[in-house]
Amino acid sequence: MLEIKNLNVHYGVIHALKDISLTVNAGEIVTLIGANGAGKTTTLRTISGLNKATSGEILLEGKNITALSAPQRVEMGISQVPEGRRIFPAMSVLENLELGAFLRKDKSEIKKDMEMVYERFPILGNRKKQLAGTLSGGEQQMLAMGRALMSRPRILLMDEPSMGLAPLLVREIFKIIKDINQTGTTILLVEQNASMALSIAHRAYVIETGSIVISGTGEELARSNEIQKAYLGGE
């Protein structure tokens, strides 16, 4: 579904991504793990059109989207749950969700999707009139996920969904990510919590200082001594 070929990204003189290549097949959860500053967020932001590629290609179902704007990519089915959630705090839960569907015109389908979001995240249904800024961290993460789902993505980019959440909530968020994938949405997941990410991922890539250094199935990487030492707190 998504293919990245020899992608390079610069921030001024800093070479942030160096010839990155990766693929995400339809129906998969693929995770990108690595240390802080390795280039994980830059990869997602470049796929969604928020950062410009210096060179290389981004293909969605074979179509080159490297030159398209971020809104055009949303229309084509790419949606991002950003790092730090980035909900609109002074707007209600309902208004945040409506903004997720801002490019859509199919009112009756939008209504159906809103019901689906409330079914998946009952707390949002209970708090639809509440200001988003008054929600807890976990609720804001659910709102950010619900908002992204309102654009009906074919591929969902998720950046650090477990950041700052209590362990119990982290498990719940990962269960929801798995459920979203099982109902047909392809997911590219960036996550600091490598063991949780690898436990649900079909495949995984490890990024170090802007380069992909290892790839394999989630299971293979979870078993790898090298990965355990570097990312899973193993000896």
PDB file of C-alpha atoms in Angstrom:
ATOM      1  CA  MET A   1       0.000   0.000   0.000  1.00  0.00           C
ATOM      2  CA  LEU A   2       2.772   2.416   0.958  1.00  0.00           C
ATOM      3  CA  GLU A   3       6.277   2.331  -0.423  1.00  0.00           C
ATOM      4  CA  ILE A   4       9.138   4.664   0.432  1.00  0.00           C
ATOM      5  CA  LYS A   5      12.151   4.576  -1.882  1.00  0.00           C
ATOM      6  CA  ASN A   6      15.537   6.113  -1.032  1.00  0.00           C
ATOM      7  CA  LEU A   7      13.994   8.979   0.910  1.00  0.00           C
ATOM      8  CA  ASN A   8      16.259  11.838   1.999  1.00  0.00           C
ATOM      9  CA  VAL A   9      15.190  14.755   4.168  1.00  0.00           C
ATOM     10  CA  HIS A  10      17.270  17.725   5.315  1.00  0.00           C
ATOM     11  CA  TYR A  11      16.640  20.331   8.017  1.00  0.00           C
ATOM     12  CA  GLY A  12      18.985  23.031   6.733  1.00  0.00           C
ATOM     13  CA  VAL A  13      22.425  21.403   6.798  1.00  0.00           C
ATOM     14  CA  ILE A  14      21.253  18.471   8.955  1.00  0.00           C
ATOM     15  CA  HIS A  15      20.722  15.273   6.957  1.00  0.00           C
ATOM     16  CA  ALA A  16      17.770  13.889   8.954  1.00  0.00           C
ATOM     17  CA  LEU A  17      16.777  10.903   6.766  1.00  0.00           C
ATOM     18  CA  LYS A  18      19.370   9.063   4.697  1.00  0.00           C
ATOM     19  CA  ASP A  19      18.145   6.921   1.799  1.00  0.00           C
ATOM     20  CA  ILE A  20      15.307   5.354   3.771  1.00  0.00           C
ATOM     21  CA  SER A  21      13.325   2.593   2.048  1.00  0.00           C
ATOM     22  CA  LEU A  22      10.391   0.763   3.614  1.00  0.00           C
ATOM     23  CA  THR A  23       7.084  -0.818   2.620  1.00  0.00           C
ATOM     24  CA  VAL A  24       3.732  -1.199   4.367  1.00  0.00           C
ATOM     25  CA  ASN A  25       1.394  -3.791   2.849  1.00  0.00           C
ATOM     26  CA  ALA A  26      -2.391  -3.479   2.968  1.00  0.00           C
ATOM     27  CA  GLY A  27      -3.778  -4.794   6.262  1.00  0.00           C
ATOM     28  CA  GLU A  28      -0.464  -4.722   8.152  1.00  0.00           C
ATOM     29  CA  ILE A  29       0.703  -3.043  11.322  1.00  0.00           C
ATOM     30  CA  VAL A  30       4.288  -1.997  10.654  1.00  0.00           C
ATOM     31  CA  THR A  31       6.277  -0.355  13.440  1.00  0.00           C
ATOM     32  CA  LEU A  32       9.292   1.926  13.253  1.00  0.00           C
ATOM     33  CA  ILE A  33      11.381   1.866  16.423  1.00  0.00           C
ATOM     34  CA  GLY A  34      14.506   3.745  17.410  1.00  0.00           C
ATOM     35  CA  ALA A  35      15.989   6.145  19.932  1.00  0.00           C
ATOM     36  CA  ASN A  36      14.893   9.756  20.348  1.00  0.00           C
ATOM     37  CA  GLY A  37      16.103  11.873  17.439  1.00  0.00           C
ATOM     38  CA  ALA A  38      16.664   8.849  15.163  1.00  0.00           C
ATOM     39  CA  GLY A  39      14.260  10.176  12.507  1.00  0.00           C
ATOM     40  CA  LYS A  40      10.991   8.377  13.345  1.00  0.00           C
ATOM     41  CA  THR A  41       8.763  11.481  13.527  1.00  0.00           C
ATOM     42  CA  THR A  42      10.477  13.021  10.478  1.00  0.00           C
ATOM     43  CA  THR A  43       9.607   9.861   8.507  1.00  0.00           C
ATOM     44  CA  LEU A  44       5.907  10.122   9.404  1.00  0.00           C
ATOM     45  CA  ARG A  45       5.773  13.882   8.810  1.00  0.00           C
ATOM     46  CA  THR A  46       7.333  13.420   5.370  1.00  0.00           C
ATOM     47  CA  ILE A  47       4.852  10.669   4.453  1.00  0.00           C
ATOM     48  CA  SER A  48       1.933  12.889   5.472  1.00  0.00           C
ATOM     49  CA  GLY A  49       3.315  15.900   3.564  1.00  0.00           C
ATOM     50  CA  LEU A  50       4.250  18.102   6.536  1.00  0.00           C
ATOM     51  CA  ASN A  51       7.978  17.865   5.724  1.00  0.00           C
ATOM     52  CA  LYS A  52       9.450  18.092   2.235  1.00  0.00           C
ATOM     53  CA  ALA A  53      11.606  15.306   0.850  1.00  0.00           C
ATOM     54  CA  THR A  54      14.990  16.390  -0.546  1.00  0.00           C
ATOM     55  CA  SER A  55      15.001  13.340  -2.824  1.00  0.00           C
ATOM     56  CA  GLY A  56      13.435   9.897  -3.128  1.00  0.00           C
ATOM     57  CA  GLU A  57       9.841   8.800  -3.656  1.00  0.00           C
ATOM     58  CA  ILE A  58       6.715   8.105  -1.617  1.00  0.00           C
ATOM     59  CA  LEU A  59       4.229   5.824  -3.379  1.00  0.00           C
ATOM     60  CA  LEU A  60       0.662   5.122  -2.266  1.00  0.00           C
ATOM     61  CA  GLU A  61      -0.712   2.057  -4.051  1.00  0.00           C
ATOM     62  CA  GLY A  62       1.864   2.637  -6.792  1.00  0.00           C
ATOM     63  CA  LYS A  63       1.019   6.324  -7.286  1.00  0.00           C
ATOM     64  CA  ASN A  64       3.825   8.813  -6.682  1.00  0.00           C
ATOM     65  CA  ILE A  65       2.582  11.285  -4.036  1.00  0.00           C
ATOM     66  CA  THR A  66       5.949  12.912  -3.204  1.00  0.00           C
ATOM     67  CA  ALA A  67       4.914  16.313  -4.614  1.00  0.00           C
ATOM     68  CA  LEU A  68       1.343  16.346  -3.236  1.00  0.00           C
ATOM     69  CA  SER A  69       0.233  18.671  -0.403  1.00  0.00           C
ATOM     70  CA  ALA A  70      -0.767  17.347   3.029  1.00  0.00           C
ATOM     71  CA  PRO A  71      -4.545  17.887   2.379  1.00  0.00           C
ATOM     72  CA  GLN A  72      -4.267  16.020  -0.942  1.00  0.00           C
ATOM     73  CA  ARG A  73      -2.663  13.101   0.879  1.00  0.00           C
ATOM     74  CA  VAL A  74      -5.498  13.086   3.448  1.00  0.00           C
ATOM     75  CA  GLU A  75      -7.973  12.926   0.544  1.00  0.00           C
ATOM     76  CA  MET A  76      -6.062   9.932  -0.823  1.00  0.00           C
ATOM     77  CA  GLY A  77      -6.429   8.091   2.493  1.00  0.00           C
ATOM     78  CA  ILE A  78      -3.401   8.984   4.655  1.00  0.00           C
ATOM     79  CA  SER A  79      -4.156  10.261   8.153  1.00  0.00           C
ATOM     80  CA  GLN A  80      -1.814  10.981  11.062  1.00  0.00           C
ATOM     81  CA  VAL A  81      -2.248  10.808  14.832  1.00  0.00           C
ATOM     82  CA  PRO A  82       0.514  13.272  15.742  1.00  0.00           C
ATOM     83  CA  GLU A  83       3.036  13.058  18.557  1.00  0.00           C
ATOM     84  CA  GLY A  84       1.727  14.911  21.603  1.00  0.00           C
ATOM     85  CA  ARG A  85      -1.857  14.393  20.346  1.00  0.00           C
ATOM     86  CA  ARG A  86      -2.321  17.995  19.058  1.00  0.00           C
ATOM     87  CA  ILE A  87      -6.026  18.146  19.778  1.00  0.00           C
ATOM     88  CA  PHE A  88      -7.727  21.572  19.695  1.00  0.00           C
ATOM     89  CA  PRO A  89      -8.074  22.287  23.440  1.00  0.00           C
ATOM     90  CA  ALA A  90     -10.525  25.213  23.213  1.00  0.00           C
ATOM     91  CA  MET A  91     -12.965  23.230  21.048  1.00  0.00           C
ATOM     92  CA  SER A  92     -15.379  20.542  22.163  1.00  0.00           C
ATOM     93  CA  VAL A  93     -14.806  16.813  21.668  1.00  0.00           C
ATOM     94  CA  LEU A  94     -17.496  16.839  18.954  1.00  0.00           C
ATOM     95  CA  GLU A  95     -15.897  19.798  17.115  1.00  0.00           C
ATOM     96  CA  ASN A  96     -12.496  18.062  17.165  1.00  0.00           C
ATOM     97  CA  LEU A  97     -14.053  14.965  15.609  1.00  0.00           C
ATOM     98  CA  GLU A  98     -15.901  17.029  13.001  1.00  0.00           C
ATOM     99  CA  LEU A  99     -12.595  18.636  11.987  1.00  0.00           C
ATOM    100  CA  GLY A 100     -11.259  15.144  11.256  1.00  0.00           C
ATOM    101  CA  ALA A 101     -13.880  14.905   8.490  1.00  0.00           C
ATOM    102  CA  PHE A 102     -13.340  18.427   7.089  1.00  0.00           C
ATOM    103  CA  LEU A 103     -12.462  17.197   3.576  1.00  0.00           C
ATOM    104  CA  ARG A 104     -15.524  14.939   3.345  1.00  0.00           C
ATOM    105  CA  LYS A 105     -18.910  15.853   1.869  1.00  0.00           C
ATOM    106  CA  ASP A 106     -20.877  12.632   2.598  1.00  0.00           C
ATOM    107  CA  LYS A 107     -22.933  13.860   5.568  1.00  0.00           C
ATOM    108  CA  SER A 108     -24.814  10.620   6.287  1.00  0.00           C
ATOM    109  CA  GLU A 109     -21.570   8.595   6.175  1.00  0.00           C
ATOM    110  CA  ILE A 110     -19.855  11.134   8.463  1.00  0.00           C
ATOM    111  CA  LYS A 111     -22.706  10.624  10.947  1.00  0.00           C
ATOM    112  CA  LYS A 112     -22.184   6.843  10.757  1.00  0.00           C
ATOM    113  CA  ASP A 113     -18.451   7.223  11.349  1.00  0.00           C
ATOM    114  CA  MET A 114     -19.102   9.529  14.317  1.00  0.00           C
ATOM    115  CA  GLU A 115     -21.275   6.763  15.843  1.00  0.00           C
ATOM    116  CA  MET A 116     -18.494   4.248  15.138  1.00  0.00           C
ATOM    117  CA  VAL A 117     -15.964   6.486  16.978  1.00  0.00           C
ATOM    118  CA  TYR A 118     -18.332   6.803  19.981  1.00  0.00           C
ATOM    119  CA  GLU A 119     -18.809   3.033  19.964  1.00  0.00           C
ATOM    120  CA  ARG A 120     -15.036   2.456  19.931  1.00  0.00           C
ATOM    121  CA  PHE A 121     -14.368   5.219  22.510  1.00  0.00           C
ATOM    122  CA  PRO A 122     -17.500   5.422  24.731  1.00  0.00           C
ATOM    123  CA  ILE A 123     -15.858   8.074  26.933  1.00  0.00           C
ATOM    124  CA  LEU A 124     -15.838  10.491  23.952  1.00  0.00           C
ATOM    125  CA  GLY A 125     -19.568   9.979  23.456  1.00  0.00           C
ATOM    126  CA  ASN A 126     -20.160  10.797  27.126  1.00  0.00           C
ATOM    127  CA  ARG A 127     -18.034  13.944  26.839  1.00  0.00           C
ATOM    128  CA  LYS A 128     -18.866  15.228  23.351  1.00  0.00           C
ATOM    129  CA  LYS A 129     -19.801  18.720  24.597  1.00  0.00           C
ATOM    130  CA  GLN A 130     -16.787  18.970  26.926  1.00  0.00           C
ATOM    131  CA  LEU A 131     -13.765  21.104  25.946  1.00  0.00           C
ATOM    132  CA  ALA A 132     -11.037  18.817  24.640  1.00  0.00           C
ATOM    133  CA  GLY A 133      -8.411  20.567  26.789  1.00  0.00           C
ATOM    134  CA  THR A 134     -10.146  19.367  29.960  1.00  0.00           C
ATOM    135  CA  LEU A 135      -9.781  15.658  29.056  1.00  0.00           C
ATOM    136  CA  SER A 136      -7.138  13.457  30.694  1.00  0.00           C
ATOM    137  CA  GLY A 137      -4.041  12.425  28.689  1.00  0.00           C
ATOM    138  CA  GLY A 138      -5.524   9.031  27.822  1.00  0.00           C
ATOM    139  CA  GLU A 139      -8.830  10.576  26.731  1.00  0.00           C
ATOM    140  CA  GLN A 140      -6.991  13.120  24.581  1.00  0.00           C
ATOM    141  CA  GLN A 141      -5.098  10.253  22.908  1.00  0.00           C
ATOM    142  CA  MET A 142      -8.413   8.526  22.173  1.00  0.00           C
ATOM    143  CA  LEU A 143      -9.748  11.810  20.755  1.00  0.00           C
ATOM    144  CA  ALA A 144      -6.681  12.205  18.509  1.00  0.00           C
ATOM    145  CA  MET A 145      -7.226   8.627  17.248  1.00  0.00           C
ATOM    146  CA  GLY A 146     -10.963   9.208  16.778  1.00  0.00           C
ATOM    147  CA  ARG A 147     -10.299  12.454  14.897  1.00  0.00           C
ATOM    148  CA  ALA A 148      -7.868  10.673  12.524  1.00  0.00           C
ATOM    149  CA  LEU A 149     -10.420   7.888  11.905  1.00  0.00           C
ATOM    150  CA  MET A 150     -13.038  10.497  10.892  1.00  0.00           C
ATOM    151  CA  SER A 151     -11.144  11.063   7.632  1.00  0.00           C
ATOM    152  CA  ARG A 152     -11.735   7.357   6.781  1.00  0.00           C
ATOM    153  CA  PRO A 153      -8.014   6.618   6.341  1.00  0.00           C
ATOM    154  CA  ARG A 154      -6.773   3.639   4.420  1.00  0.00           C
ATOM    155  CA  ILE A 155      -3.453   4.030   6.178  1.00  0.00           C
ATOM    156  CA  LEU A 156      -3.100   5.497   9.661  1.00  0.00           C
ATOM    157  CA  LEU A 157       0.239   6.973  10.772  1.00  0.00           C
ATOM    158  CA  MET A 158       0.561   6.922  14.558  1.00  0.00           C
ATOM    159  CA  ASP A 159       3.313   8.855  16.334  1.00  0.00           C
ATOM    160  CA  GLU A 160       4.072   7.795  19.941  1.00  0.00           C
ATOM    161  CA  PRO A 161       0.482   6.928  20.973  1.00  0.00           C
ATOM    162  CA  SER A 162       1.591   5.680  24.417  1.00  0.00           C
ATOM    163  CA  MET A 163       3.647   8.756  25.333  1.00  0.00           C
ATOM    164  CA  GLY A 164       2.975  10.002  28.864  1.00  0.00           C
ATOM    165  CA  LEU A 165       0.268   7.430  29.622  1.00  0.00           C
ATOM    166  CA  ALA A 166      -0.027   5.153  32.667  1.00  0.00           C
ATOM    167  CA  PRO A 167       0.842   1.464  31.967  1.00  0.00           C
ATOM    168  CA  LEU A 168      -2.791   0.349  32.229  1.00  0.00           C
ATOM    169  CA  LEU A 169      -3.856   2.914  29.636  1.00  0.00           C
ATOM    170  CA  VAL A 170      -0.947   1.981  27.380  1.00  0.00           C
ATOM    171  CA  ARG A 171      -2.298  -1.585  27.206  1.00  0.00           C
ATOM    172  CA  GLU A 172      -5.764  -0.263  26.397  1.00  0.00           C
ATOM    173  CA  ILE A 173      -4.456   2.035  23.631  1.00  0.00           C
ATOM    174  CA  PHE A 174      -2.522  -0.862  22.047  1.00  0.00           C
ATOM    175  CA  LYS A 175      -5.602  -3.071  22.179  1.00  0.00           C
ATOM    176  CA  ILE A 176      -7.541  -0.328  20.344  1.00  0.00           C
ATOM    177  CA  ILE A 177      -4.756  -0.015  17.725  1.00  0.00           C
ATOM    178  CA  LYS A 178      -5.016  -3.772  17.116  1.00  0.00           C
ATOM    179  CA  ASP A 179      -8.825  -3.526  16.818  1.00  0.00           C
ATOM    180  CA  ILE A 180      -8.578  -0.627  14.338  1.00  0.00           C
ATOM    181  CA  ASN A 181      -6.196  -2.722  12.236  1.00  0.00           C
ATOM    182  CA  GLN A 182      -8.468  -5.782  12.389  1.00  0.00           C
ATOM    183  CA  THR A 183     -11.381  -3.740  11.030  1.00  0.00           C
ATOM    184  CA  GLY A 184      -9.354  -3.022   7.885  1.00  0.00           C
ATOM    185  CA  THR A 185      -7.105   0.004   8.482  1.00  0.00           C
ATOM    186  CA  THR A 186      -3.415  -0.364   7.657  1.00  0.00           C
ATOM    187  CA  ILE A 187      -1.144   1.157  10.333  1.00  0.00           C
ATOM    188  CA  LEU A 188       2.395   2.558  10.404  1.00  0.00           C
ATOM    189  CA  LEU A 189       3.296   2.977  14.057  1.00  0.00           C
ATOM    190  CA  VAL A 190       6.161   4.967  15.581  1.00  0.00           C
ATOM    191  CA  GLU A 191       6.620   4.072  19.232  1.00  0.00           C
ATOM    192  CA  GLN A 192       9.192   4.445  22.027  1.00  0.00           C
ATOM    193  CA  ASN A 193       7.646   1.489  23.873  1.00  0.00           C
ATOM    194  CA  ALA A 194       9.410  -1.020  21.624  1.00  0.00           C
ATOM    195  CA  SER A 195       8.218  -4.189  23.388  1.00  0.00           C
ATOM    196  CA  MET A 196       4.524  -3.190  23.101  1.00  0.00           C
ATOM    197  CA  ALA A 197       4.971  -2.093  19.481  1.00  0.00           C
ATOM    198  CA  LEU A 198       6.725  -5.336  18.484  1.00  0.00           C
ATOM    199  CA  SER A 199       4.071  -7.421  20.281  1.00  0.00           C
ATOM    200  CA  ILE A 200       1.350  -6.178  17.872  1.00  0.00           C
ATOM    201  CA  ALA A 201       3.374  -5.470  14.705  1.00  0.00           C
ATOM    202  CA  HIS A 202       3.417  -7.790  11.713  1.00  0.00           C
ATOM    203  CA  ARG A 203       6.740  -6.288  10.624  1.00  0.00           C
ATOM    204  CA  ALA A 204       9.209  -3.779  12.058  1.00  0.00           C
ATOM    205  CA  TYR A 205      12.059  -1.493  11.052  1.00  0.00           C
ATOM    206  CA  VAL A 206      14.760  -0.075  13.323  1.00  0.00           C
ATOM    207  CA  ILE A 207      15.994   3.420  12.507  1.00  0.00           C
ATOM    208  CA  GLU A 208      19.294   4.828  13.812  1.00  0.00           C
ATOM    209  CA  THR A 209      20.561   8.342  13.028  1.00  0.00           C
ATOM    210  CA  GLY A 210      18.345   8.627   9.962  1.00  0.00           C
ATOM    211  CA  SER A 211      19.063   5.190   8.436  1.00  0.00           C
ATOM    212  CA  ILE A 212      17.161   1.902   8.554  1.00  0.00           C
ATOM    213  CA  VAL A 213      19.555  -0.586  10.150  1.00  0.00           C
ATOM    214  CA  ILE A 214      17.428  -3.715  10.754  1.00  0.00           C
ATOM    215  CA  SER A 215      14.060  -5.005   9.542  1.00  0.00           C
ATOM    216  CA  GLY A 216      12.086  -8.190  10.088  1.00  0.00           C
ATOM    217  CA  THR A 217       8.861  -9.520  11.546  1.00  0.00           C
ATOM    218  CA  GLY A 218       7.745  -8.131  14.896  1.00  0.00           C
ATOM    219  CA  GLU A 219       8.480 -11.541  16.407  1.00  0.00           C
ATOM    220  CA  GLU A 220      11.998 -11.786  14.961  1.00  0.00           C
ATOM    221  CA  LEU A 221      12.967  -8.359  16.255  1.00  0.00           C
ATOM    222  CA  ALA A 222      11.426  -8.997  19.689  1.00  0.00           C
ATOM    223  CA  ARG A 223      13.620 -12.149  19.947  1.00  0.00           C
ATOM    224  CA  SER A 224      16.804 -10.501  18.641  1.00  0.00           C
ATOM    225  CA  ASN A 225      19.522 -10.107  21.308  1.00  0.00           C
ATOM    226  CA  GLU A 226      20.731  -6.914  19.658  1.00  0.00           C
ATOM    227  CA  ILE A 227      17.258  -5.329  19.817  1.00  0.00           C
ATOM    228  CA  GLN A 228      16.681  -6.574  23.361  1.00  0.00           C
ATOM    229  CA  LYS A 229      19.889  -4.909  24.506  1.00  0.00           C
ATOM    230  CA  ALA A 230      19.293  -1.646  22.695  1.00  0.00           C
ATOM    231  CA  TYR A 231      15.543  -1.141  23.075  1.00  0.00           C
ATOM    232  CA  LEU A 232      13.903  -3.703  25.351  1.00  0.00           C
ATOM    233  CA  GLY A 233      16.038  -3.359  28.462  1.00  0.00           C
ATOM    234  CA  GLY A 234      17.463  -6.879  28.047  1.00  0.00           C
ATOM    235  CA  GLU A 235      20.958  -7.874  29.100  1.00  0.00           C
TER     236      GLU A 235
END
